[in-house]
CSV table of C-alpha atoms in Angstrom, one decimal:
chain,number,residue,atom,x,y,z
A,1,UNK,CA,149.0,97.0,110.0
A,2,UNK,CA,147.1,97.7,106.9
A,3,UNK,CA,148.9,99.3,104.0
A,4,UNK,CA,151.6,100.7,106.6
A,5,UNK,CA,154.2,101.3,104.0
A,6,UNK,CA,152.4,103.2,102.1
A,7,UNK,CA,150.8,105.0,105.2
A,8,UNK,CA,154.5,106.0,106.1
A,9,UNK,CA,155.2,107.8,103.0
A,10,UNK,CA,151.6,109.4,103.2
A,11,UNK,CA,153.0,111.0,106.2
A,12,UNK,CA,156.2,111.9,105.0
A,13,UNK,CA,154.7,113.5,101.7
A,14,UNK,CA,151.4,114.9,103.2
A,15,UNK,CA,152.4,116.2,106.6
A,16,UNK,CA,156.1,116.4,106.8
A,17,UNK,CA,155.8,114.8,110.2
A,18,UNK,CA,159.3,112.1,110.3
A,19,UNK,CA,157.6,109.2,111.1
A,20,UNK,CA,160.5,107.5,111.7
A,21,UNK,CA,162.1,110.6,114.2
A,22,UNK,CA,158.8,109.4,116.1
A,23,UNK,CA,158.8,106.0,116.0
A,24,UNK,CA,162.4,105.8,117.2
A,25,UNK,CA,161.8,108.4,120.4
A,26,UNK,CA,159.1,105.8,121.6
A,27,UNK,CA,160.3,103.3,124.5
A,28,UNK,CA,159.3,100.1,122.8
A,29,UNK,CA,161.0,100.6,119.9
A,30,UNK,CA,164.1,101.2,122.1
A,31,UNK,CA,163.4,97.7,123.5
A,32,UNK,CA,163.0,96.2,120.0
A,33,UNK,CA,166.3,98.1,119.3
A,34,UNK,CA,168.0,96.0,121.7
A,35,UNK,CA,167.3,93.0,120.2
A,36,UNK,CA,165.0,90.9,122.5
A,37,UNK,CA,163.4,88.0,120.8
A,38,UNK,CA,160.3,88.8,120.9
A,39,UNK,CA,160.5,91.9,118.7
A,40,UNK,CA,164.2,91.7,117.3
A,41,UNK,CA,163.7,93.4,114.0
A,42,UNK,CA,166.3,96.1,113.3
A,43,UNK,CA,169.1,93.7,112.6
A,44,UNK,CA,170.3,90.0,111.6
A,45,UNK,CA,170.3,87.4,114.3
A,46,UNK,CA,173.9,87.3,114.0
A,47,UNK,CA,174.4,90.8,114.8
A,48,UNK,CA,172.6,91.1,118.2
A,49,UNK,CA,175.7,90.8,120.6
A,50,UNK,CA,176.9,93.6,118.8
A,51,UNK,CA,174.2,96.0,119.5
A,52,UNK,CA,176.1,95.7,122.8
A,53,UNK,CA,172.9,96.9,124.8
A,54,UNK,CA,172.4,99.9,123.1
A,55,UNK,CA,169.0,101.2,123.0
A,56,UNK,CA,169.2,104.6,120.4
A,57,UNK,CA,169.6,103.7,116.6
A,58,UNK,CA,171.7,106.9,115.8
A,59,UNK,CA,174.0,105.8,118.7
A,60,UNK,CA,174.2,102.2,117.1
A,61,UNK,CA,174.8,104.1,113.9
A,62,UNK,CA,177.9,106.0,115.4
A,63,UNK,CA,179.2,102.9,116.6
A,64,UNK,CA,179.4,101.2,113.5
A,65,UNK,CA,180.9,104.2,111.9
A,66,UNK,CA,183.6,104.7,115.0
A,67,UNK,CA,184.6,100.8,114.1
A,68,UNK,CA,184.7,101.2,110.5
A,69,UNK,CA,186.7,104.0,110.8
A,70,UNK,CA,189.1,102.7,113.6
A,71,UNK,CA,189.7,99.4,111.2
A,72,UNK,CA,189.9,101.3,108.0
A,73,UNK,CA,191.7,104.2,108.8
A,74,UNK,CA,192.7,104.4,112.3
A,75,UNK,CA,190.3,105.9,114.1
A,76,UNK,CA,188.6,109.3,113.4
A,77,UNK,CA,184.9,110.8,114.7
A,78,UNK,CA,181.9,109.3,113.2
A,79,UNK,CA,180.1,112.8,113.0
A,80,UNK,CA,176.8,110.8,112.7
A,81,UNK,CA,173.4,113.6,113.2
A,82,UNK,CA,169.6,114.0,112.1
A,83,UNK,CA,169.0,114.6,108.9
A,84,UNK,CA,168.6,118.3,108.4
A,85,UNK,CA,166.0,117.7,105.0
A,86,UNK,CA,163.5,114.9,104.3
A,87,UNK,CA,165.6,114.1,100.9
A,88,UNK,CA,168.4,113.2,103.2
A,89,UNK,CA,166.8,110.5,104.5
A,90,UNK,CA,166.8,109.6,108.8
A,91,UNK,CA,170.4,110.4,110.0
A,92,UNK,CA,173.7,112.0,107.8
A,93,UNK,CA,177.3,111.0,108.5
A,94,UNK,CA,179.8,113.5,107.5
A,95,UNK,CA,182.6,111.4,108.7
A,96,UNK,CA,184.1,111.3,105.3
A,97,UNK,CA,184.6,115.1,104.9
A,98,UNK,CA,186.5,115.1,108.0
A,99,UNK,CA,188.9,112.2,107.6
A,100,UNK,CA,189.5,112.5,103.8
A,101,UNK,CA,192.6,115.0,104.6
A,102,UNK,CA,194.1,113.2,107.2
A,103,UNK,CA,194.1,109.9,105.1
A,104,UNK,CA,195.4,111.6,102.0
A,105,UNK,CA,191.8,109.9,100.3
A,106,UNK,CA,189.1,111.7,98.0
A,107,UNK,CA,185.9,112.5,100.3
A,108,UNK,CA,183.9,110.3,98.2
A,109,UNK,CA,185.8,107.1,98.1
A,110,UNK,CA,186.3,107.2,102.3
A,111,UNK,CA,182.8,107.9,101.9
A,112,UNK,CA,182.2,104.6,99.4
A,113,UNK,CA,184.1,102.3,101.5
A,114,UNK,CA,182.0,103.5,104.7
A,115,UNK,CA,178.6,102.9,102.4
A,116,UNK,CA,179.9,99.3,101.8
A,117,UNK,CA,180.1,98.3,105.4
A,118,UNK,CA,177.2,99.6,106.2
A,119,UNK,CA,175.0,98.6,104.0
A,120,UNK,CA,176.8,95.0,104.5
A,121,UNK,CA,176.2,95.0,108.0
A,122,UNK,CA,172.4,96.5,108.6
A,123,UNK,CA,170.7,95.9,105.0
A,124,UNK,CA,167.9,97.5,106.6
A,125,UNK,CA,169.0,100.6,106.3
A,126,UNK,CA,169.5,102.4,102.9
A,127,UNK,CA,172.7,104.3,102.5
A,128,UNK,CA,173.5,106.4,99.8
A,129,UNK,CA,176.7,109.1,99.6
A,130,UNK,CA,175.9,112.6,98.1
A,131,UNK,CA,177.5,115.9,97.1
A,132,UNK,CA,181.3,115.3,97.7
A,133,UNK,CA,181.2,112.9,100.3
A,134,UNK,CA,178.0,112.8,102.6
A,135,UNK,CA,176.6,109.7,103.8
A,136,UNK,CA,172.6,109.6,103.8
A,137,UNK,CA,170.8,106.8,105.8
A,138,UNK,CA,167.1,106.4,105.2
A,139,UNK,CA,165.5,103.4,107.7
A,140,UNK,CA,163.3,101.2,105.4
A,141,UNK,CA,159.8,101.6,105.4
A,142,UNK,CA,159.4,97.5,106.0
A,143,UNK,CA,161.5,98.0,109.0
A,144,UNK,CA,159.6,100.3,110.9
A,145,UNK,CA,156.4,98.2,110.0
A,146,UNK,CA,158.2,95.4,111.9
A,147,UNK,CA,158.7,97.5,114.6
A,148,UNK,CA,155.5,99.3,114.8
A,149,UNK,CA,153.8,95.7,114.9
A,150,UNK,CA,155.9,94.3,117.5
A,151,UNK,CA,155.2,97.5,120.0
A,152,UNK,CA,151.4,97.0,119.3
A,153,UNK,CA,151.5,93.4,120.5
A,154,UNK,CA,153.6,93.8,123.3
A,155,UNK,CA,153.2,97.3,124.2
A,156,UNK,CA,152.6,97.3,128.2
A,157,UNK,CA,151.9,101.2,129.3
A,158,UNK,CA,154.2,102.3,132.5
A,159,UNK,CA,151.2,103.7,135.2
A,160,UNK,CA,151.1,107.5,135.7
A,161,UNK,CA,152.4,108.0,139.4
A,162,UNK,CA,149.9,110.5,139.7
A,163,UNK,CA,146.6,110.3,137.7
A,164,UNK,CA,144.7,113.4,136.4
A,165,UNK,CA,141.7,114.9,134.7
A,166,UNK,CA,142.9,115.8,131.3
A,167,UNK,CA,141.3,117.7,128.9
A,168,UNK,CA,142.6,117.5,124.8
A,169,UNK,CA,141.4,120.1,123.0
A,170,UNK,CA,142.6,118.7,119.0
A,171,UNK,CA,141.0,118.7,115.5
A,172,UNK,CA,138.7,121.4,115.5
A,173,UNK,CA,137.7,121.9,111.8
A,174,UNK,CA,135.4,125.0,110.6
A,175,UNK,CA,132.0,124.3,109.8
A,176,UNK,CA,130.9,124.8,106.2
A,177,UNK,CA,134.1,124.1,105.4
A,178,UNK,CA,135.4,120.3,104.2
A,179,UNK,CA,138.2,119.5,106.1
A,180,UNK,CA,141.6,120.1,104.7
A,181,UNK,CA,145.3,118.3,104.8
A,182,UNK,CA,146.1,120.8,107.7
A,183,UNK,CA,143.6,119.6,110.3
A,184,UNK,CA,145.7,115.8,109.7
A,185,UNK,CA,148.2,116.2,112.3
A,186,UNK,CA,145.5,118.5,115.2
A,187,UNK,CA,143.0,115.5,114.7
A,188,UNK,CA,146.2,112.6,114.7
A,189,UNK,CA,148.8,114.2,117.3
A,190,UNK,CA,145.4,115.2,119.7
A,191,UNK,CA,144.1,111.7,119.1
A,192,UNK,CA,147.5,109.7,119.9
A,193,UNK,CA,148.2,111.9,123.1
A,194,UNK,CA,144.7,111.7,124.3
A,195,UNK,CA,145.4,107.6,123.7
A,196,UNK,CA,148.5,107.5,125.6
A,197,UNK,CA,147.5,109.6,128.2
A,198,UNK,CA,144.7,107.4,128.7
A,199,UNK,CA,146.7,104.2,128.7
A,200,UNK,CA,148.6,105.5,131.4
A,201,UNK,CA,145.7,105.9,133.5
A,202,UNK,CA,144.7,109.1,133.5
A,203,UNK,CA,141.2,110.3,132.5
A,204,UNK,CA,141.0,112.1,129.4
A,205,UNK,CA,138.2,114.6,128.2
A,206,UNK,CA,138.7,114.9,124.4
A,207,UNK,CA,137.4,117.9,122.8
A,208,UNK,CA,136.8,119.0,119.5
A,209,UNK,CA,136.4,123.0,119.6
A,210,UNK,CA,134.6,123.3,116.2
A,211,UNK,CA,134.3,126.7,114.5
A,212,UNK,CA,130.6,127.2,114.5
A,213,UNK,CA,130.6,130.8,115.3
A,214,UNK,CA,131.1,134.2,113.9
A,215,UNK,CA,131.1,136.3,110.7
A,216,UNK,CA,131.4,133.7,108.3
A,217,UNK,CA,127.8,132.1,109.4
A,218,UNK,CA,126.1,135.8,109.3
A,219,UNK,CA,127.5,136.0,105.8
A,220,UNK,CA,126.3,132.2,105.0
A,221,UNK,CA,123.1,132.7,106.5
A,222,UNK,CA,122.3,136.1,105.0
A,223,UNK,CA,123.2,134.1,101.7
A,224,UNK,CA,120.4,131.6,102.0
A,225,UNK,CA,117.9,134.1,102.9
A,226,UNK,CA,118.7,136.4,100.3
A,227,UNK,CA,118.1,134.4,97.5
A,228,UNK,CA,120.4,131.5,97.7
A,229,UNK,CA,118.2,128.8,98.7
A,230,UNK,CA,117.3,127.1,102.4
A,231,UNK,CA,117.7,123.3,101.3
A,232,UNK,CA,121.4,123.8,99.8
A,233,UNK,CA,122.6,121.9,103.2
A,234,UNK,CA,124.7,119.1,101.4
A,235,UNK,CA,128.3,119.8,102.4
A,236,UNK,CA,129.0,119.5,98.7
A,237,UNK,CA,126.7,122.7,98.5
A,238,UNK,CA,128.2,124.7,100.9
A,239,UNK,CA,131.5,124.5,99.7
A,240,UNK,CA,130.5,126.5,96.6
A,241,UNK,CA,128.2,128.1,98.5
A,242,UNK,CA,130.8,129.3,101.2
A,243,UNK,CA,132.8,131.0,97.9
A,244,UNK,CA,130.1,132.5,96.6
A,245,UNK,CA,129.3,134.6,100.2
A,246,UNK,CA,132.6,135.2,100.2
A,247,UNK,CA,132.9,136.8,97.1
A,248,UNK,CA,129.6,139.3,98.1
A,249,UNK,CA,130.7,139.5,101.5
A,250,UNK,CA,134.2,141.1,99.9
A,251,UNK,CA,132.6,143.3,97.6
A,252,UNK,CA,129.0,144.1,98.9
A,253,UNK,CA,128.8,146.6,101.6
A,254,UNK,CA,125.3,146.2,102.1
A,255,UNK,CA,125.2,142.8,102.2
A,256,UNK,CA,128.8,143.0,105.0
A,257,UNK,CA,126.3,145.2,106.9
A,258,UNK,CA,123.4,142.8,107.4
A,259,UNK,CA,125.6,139.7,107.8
A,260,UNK,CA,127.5,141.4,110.5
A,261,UNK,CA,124.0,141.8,112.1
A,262,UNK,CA,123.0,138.5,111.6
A,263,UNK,CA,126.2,137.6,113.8
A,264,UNK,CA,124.8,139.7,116.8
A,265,UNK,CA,121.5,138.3,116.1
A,266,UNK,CA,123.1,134.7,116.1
A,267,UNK,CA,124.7,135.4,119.5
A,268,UNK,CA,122.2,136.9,120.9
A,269,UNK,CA,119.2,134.2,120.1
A,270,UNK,CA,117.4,137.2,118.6
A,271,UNK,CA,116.2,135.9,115.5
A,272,UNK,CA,114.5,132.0,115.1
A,273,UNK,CA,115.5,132.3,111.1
A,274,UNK,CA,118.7,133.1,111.7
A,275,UNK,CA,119.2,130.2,114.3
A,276,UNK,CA,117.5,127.0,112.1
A,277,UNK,CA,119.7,127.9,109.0
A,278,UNK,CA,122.7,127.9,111.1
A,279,UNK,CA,121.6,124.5,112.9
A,280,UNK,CA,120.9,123.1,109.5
A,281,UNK,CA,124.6,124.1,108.6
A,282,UNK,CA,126.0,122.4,111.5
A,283,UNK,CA,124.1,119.2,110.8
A,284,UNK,CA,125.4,118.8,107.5
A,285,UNK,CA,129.1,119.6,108.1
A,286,UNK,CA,128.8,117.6,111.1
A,287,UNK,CA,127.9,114.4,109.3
A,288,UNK,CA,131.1,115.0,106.8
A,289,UNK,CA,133.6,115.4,109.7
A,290,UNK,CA,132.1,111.8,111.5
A,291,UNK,CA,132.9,110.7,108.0
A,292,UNK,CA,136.3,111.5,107.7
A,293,UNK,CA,136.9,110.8,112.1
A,294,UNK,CA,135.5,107.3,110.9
A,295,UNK,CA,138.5,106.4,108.5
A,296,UNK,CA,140.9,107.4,110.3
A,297,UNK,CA,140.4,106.0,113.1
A,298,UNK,CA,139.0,108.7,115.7
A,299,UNK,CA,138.3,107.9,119.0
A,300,UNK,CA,134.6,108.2,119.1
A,301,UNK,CA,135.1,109.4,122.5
A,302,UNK,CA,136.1,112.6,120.8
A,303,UNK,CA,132.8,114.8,122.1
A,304,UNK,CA,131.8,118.1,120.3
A,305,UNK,CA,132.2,122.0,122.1
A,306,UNK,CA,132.2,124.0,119.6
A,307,UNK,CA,132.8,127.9,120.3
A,308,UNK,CA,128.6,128.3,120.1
A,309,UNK,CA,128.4,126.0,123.5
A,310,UNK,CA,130.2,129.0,124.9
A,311,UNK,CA,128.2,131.8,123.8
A,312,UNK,CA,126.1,132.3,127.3
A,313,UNK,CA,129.3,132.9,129.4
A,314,UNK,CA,130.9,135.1,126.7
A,315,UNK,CA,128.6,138.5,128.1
A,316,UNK,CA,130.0,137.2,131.4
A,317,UNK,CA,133.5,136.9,130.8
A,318,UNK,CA,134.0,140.7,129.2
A,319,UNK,CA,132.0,142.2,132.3
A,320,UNK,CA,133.9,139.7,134.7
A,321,UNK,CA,137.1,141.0,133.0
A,322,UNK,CA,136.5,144.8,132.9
A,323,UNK,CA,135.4,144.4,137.0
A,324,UNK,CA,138.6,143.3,137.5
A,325,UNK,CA,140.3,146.2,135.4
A,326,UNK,CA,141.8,144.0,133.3
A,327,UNK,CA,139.7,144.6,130.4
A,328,UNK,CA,139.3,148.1,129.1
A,329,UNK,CA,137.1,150.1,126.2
A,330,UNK,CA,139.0,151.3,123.1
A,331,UNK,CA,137.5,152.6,120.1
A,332,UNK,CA,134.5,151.3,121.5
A,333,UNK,CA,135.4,147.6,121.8
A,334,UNK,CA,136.7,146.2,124.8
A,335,UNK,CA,140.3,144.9,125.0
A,336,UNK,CA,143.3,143.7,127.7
A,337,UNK,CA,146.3,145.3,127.1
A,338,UNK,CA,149.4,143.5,126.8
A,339,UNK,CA,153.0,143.9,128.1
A,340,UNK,CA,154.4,145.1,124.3
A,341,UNK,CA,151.8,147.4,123.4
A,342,UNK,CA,149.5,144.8,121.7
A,343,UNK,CA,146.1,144.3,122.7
A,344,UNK,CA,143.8,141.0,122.9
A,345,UNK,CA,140.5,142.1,121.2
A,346,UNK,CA,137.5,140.3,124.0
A,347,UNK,CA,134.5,142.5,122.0
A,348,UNK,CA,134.3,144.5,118.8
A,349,UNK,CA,132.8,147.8,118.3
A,350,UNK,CA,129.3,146.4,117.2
A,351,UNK,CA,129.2,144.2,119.9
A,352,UNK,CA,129.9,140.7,118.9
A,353,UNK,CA,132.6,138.7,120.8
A,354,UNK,CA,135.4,136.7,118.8
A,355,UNK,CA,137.7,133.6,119.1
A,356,UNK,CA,139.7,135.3,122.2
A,357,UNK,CA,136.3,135.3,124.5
A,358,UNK,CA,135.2,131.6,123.2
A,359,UNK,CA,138.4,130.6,124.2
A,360,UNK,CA,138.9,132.6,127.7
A,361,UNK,CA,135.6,131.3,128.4
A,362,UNK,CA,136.5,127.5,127.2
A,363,UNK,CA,139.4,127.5,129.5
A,364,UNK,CA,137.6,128.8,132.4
A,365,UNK,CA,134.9,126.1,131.9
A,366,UNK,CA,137.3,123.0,131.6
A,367,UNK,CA,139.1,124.4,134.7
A,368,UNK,CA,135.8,124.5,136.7
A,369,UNK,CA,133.3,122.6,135.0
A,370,UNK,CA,135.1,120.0,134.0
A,371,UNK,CA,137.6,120.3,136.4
A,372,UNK,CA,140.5,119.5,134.6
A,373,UNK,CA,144.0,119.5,135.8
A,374,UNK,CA,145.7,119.9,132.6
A,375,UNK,CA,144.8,120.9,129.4
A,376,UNK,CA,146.1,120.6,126.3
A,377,UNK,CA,145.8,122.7,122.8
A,378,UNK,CA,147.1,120.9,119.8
A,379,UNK,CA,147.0,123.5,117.1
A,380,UNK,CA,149.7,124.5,114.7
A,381,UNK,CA,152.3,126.8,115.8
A,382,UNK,CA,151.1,129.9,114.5
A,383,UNK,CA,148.6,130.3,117.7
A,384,UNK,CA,151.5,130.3,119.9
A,385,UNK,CA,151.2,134.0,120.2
A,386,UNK,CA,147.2,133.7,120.6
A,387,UNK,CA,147.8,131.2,123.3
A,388,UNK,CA,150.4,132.8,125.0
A,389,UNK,CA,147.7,135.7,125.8
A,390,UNK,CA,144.6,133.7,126.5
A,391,UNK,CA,146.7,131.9,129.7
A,392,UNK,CA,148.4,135.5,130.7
A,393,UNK,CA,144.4,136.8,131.0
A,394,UNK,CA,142.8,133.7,132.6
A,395,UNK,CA,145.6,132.8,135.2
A,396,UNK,CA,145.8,136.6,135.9
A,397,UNK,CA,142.3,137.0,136.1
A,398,UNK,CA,141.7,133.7,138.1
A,399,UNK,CA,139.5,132.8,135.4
A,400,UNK,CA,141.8,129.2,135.7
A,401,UNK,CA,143.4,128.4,139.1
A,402,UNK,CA,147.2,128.5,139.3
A,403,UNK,CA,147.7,125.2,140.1
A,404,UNK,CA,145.4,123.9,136.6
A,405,UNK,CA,148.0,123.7,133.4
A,406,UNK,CA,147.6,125.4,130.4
A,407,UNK,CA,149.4,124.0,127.6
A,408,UNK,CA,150.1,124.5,123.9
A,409,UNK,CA,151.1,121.6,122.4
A,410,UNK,CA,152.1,123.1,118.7
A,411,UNK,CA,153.1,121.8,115.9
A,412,UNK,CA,154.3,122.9,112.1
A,413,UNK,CA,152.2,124.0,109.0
A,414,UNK,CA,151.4,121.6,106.4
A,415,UNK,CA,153.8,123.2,103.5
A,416,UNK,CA,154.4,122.4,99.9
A,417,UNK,CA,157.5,122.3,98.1
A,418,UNK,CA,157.8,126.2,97.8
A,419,UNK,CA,157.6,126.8,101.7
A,420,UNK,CA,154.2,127.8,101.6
A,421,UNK,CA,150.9,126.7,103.3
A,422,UNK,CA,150.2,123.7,101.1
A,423,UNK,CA,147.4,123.9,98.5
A,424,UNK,CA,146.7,122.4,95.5
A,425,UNK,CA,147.8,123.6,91.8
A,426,UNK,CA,144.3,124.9,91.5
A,427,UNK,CA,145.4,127.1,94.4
A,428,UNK,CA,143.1,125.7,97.1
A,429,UNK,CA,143.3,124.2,100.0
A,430,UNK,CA,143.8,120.2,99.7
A,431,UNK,CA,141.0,118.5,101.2
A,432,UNK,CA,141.9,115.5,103.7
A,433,UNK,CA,139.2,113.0,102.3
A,434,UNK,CA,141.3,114.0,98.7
A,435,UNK,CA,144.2,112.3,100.7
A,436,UNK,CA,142.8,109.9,101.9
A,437,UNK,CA,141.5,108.8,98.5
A,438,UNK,CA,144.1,109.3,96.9
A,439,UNK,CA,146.1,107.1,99.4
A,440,UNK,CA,143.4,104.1,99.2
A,441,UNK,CA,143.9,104.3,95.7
A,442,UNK,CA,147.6,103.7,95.9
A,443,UNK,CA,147.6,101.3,98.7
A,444,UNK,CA,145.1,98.7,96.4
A,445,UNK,CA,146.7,99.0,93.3
């Protein structure tokens, strides 16, 4: 496994996923835990009839603790949990604290004498005691590279009992935009479910739903036609070029007007102008992203839908919808009301539809179409609410059948050290080939 150490702490520093909370949830690392020959890594030969059978690493951990406490200091509880902060390492004993009283000892040297055992007995673990008597256990990066090998080798996939048509829906960057440190864990989560559901037999439709649609390419177009050039296609272009609409699309009424319009135009196949510069936009953002899938890795089954595929149904769906009385007119845009007084917004007031109908109209294609029998959304958290009303409208609509699944599979925002959505000191968004760069760099020095 190429440059896994490093790899680890790339993912603990760049996405705040615990690598090693995964890695030790995953069934053949609990048959490496338990010391069979063939991947016996965790501990010393010597120490394998101790593991005693045990197939959880925190519950080996709170064994050793219970024993070092029982011949230390009579017995006591081990008090042995997850690490609440990455700085803390994998798991935290607080043992000490606890006993320290009883035993008429300072916190830290119950704590010290704990540390010396265990460091004595599993080297591959690093233990450190903090603050006024915490224990802190960090599993060693060379560890779980052991580990992570051995499961490769021998991995052997249990069968699904039941095998089904599943749909992934994971990465799904924006085009004209570079892809950024946040769309690491969509495209690596998606990837590594879509692989494991496949290796349990079931057959697996990956799809990336790109962001090819909406105000930002009326404003981009409008900005090549009015003076900005036709040929500035190079991703590197559009980046800049991207700001600088932006910027006039923030300040320029006039120019807000007409890129709104080319929106309409866009969706509506109005304009043949309108339609080459966006393709052209496409192509070049397209040819980054393979770029980027490429080094990481990406299944190459992973098949483009962007939310433009969906435009023909989207007229469709809002009329479908309204039929139904589900969908109403508001302020002159059409909208489903919702149980707290919120609405989901299916068309505005000029008449161009949004991410809510791509994505009512995306589930009800993958439902029939493609008939899936599960589907899953790998998108950070923050969409929870989104999703939670896209399946209310389909399953109540019977846009989706009852018996298809509808899942959100959600996961955390990439933050920096102040809590906030990650960026870099320049104040932008960190883009993922950056990483990755960066983290060749690193990995051959």
């Amino acid at each position: 496994l190429r440059c896994f150490r490093f790899a680890m702490k790339c993912l603990r520093w760049a996405t705040g996923m615990r690598a090693a909370y995964a890695l030790m949830t995953s069934a053949r690392l609990q048959r490496a835990w338990t010391g069979q020959r063939q991947c016996a890594v965790l501990v010393p030969e010597e120490e394998e009839a101790l593991i005693g059978g045990v197939s959880d690493p925190r519950e080996w951990l709170t064994r050793r603790v219970s024993r070092s406490l029982e011949e230390e200091y009579g017995g006591g509880p081990a008090l042995v949990t997850f690490a609440t902060k990455f700085e803390f390492g994998d798991y935290q004993c607080n043992a000490a604290l606890a006993l320290a009283k009883k035993v008429g000892a300072a916190p830290r040297e119950v704590a010290e004498k704990l540390r010396e055992r265990l460091a004595s007995e599993c080297p591959r673990m690093e233990v450190e005691v903090a603050g006024p008597g915490f224990l802190n256990v960090r599993l060693r990066d060379e560890l779980l590279a052991e580990v992570v090998e051995a499961m490769a080798v021998e991995a052997k996939p249990v069968p699904a009992r039941t095998k089904q048509r599943v749909v992934v829906d994971y990465s799904s960057p924006n085009i004209a935009k570079e892809m950024h440190v946040g769309h690491l864990r969509s495209t690596v989560i998606g990837d590594a479910l879509a692989n494991a559901l496949e290796a349990r037999g079931h057959e697996v439709v990956r799809q990336n739903h790109v962001g090819d649609w909406g105000t930002q390419f009326g404003m981009l177009v409008e900005q090549l036609s009015s003076g900005g050039g036709a040929n500035a296609t190079d991703l590197g272009d559009l980046v800049g070029f991207y700001k600088a609409a932006k910027a006039r699309f923030d300040v320029d009424d006039e120019f807000r007007t007409r890129a709104r319009q080319r929106v309409v135009a866009l969706q509506s196949n109005a304009d043949d102008e309108t339609t080459r510069l966006w393709r052209d936009i496409c192509a070049a953002s397209r040819a980054e992203f393979d770029q980027v899938y490429r080094r990481l890795g990406v299944s190459e089954a992973l098949e483009e839908r962007g939310e433009s595929f969906y435009n023909p149904y989207l007229a469709e769906i809002v009329e479908d919808l309204k039929s139904r009385g589900i969908a109403v007119e508001s302020e002159g845009a059409v909208v489903v009301p919702d149980e707290d007084d919120k609405v989901l917004i299916i068309q505005k007031s000029d008449g161009g539809f949004n991410y809510a109908t791509t994505d009512l109209a995306a589930a009800r294609f993958r439902a029939t179409d493609l008939g899936a029998d599960r589907v899953l959304y790998v998108t950070d958290a923050g969409q929870a609410r989104h999703f939670e009303q896209i399946f209310r409208v389909v399953k109540a609509s019977g846009l989706v059948p009852d018996d298809v699944s509808l899942e959100h599979v959600p996961f955390g925002v990439v933050q920096g050290e102040d809590g906030k959505k990650f960026k870099t000191r320049a104040g932008e968004t960190v883009k993922l080939k950056d990483l990755l760069d960066e983290a060749d760099r690193r990995a051959r020095e």
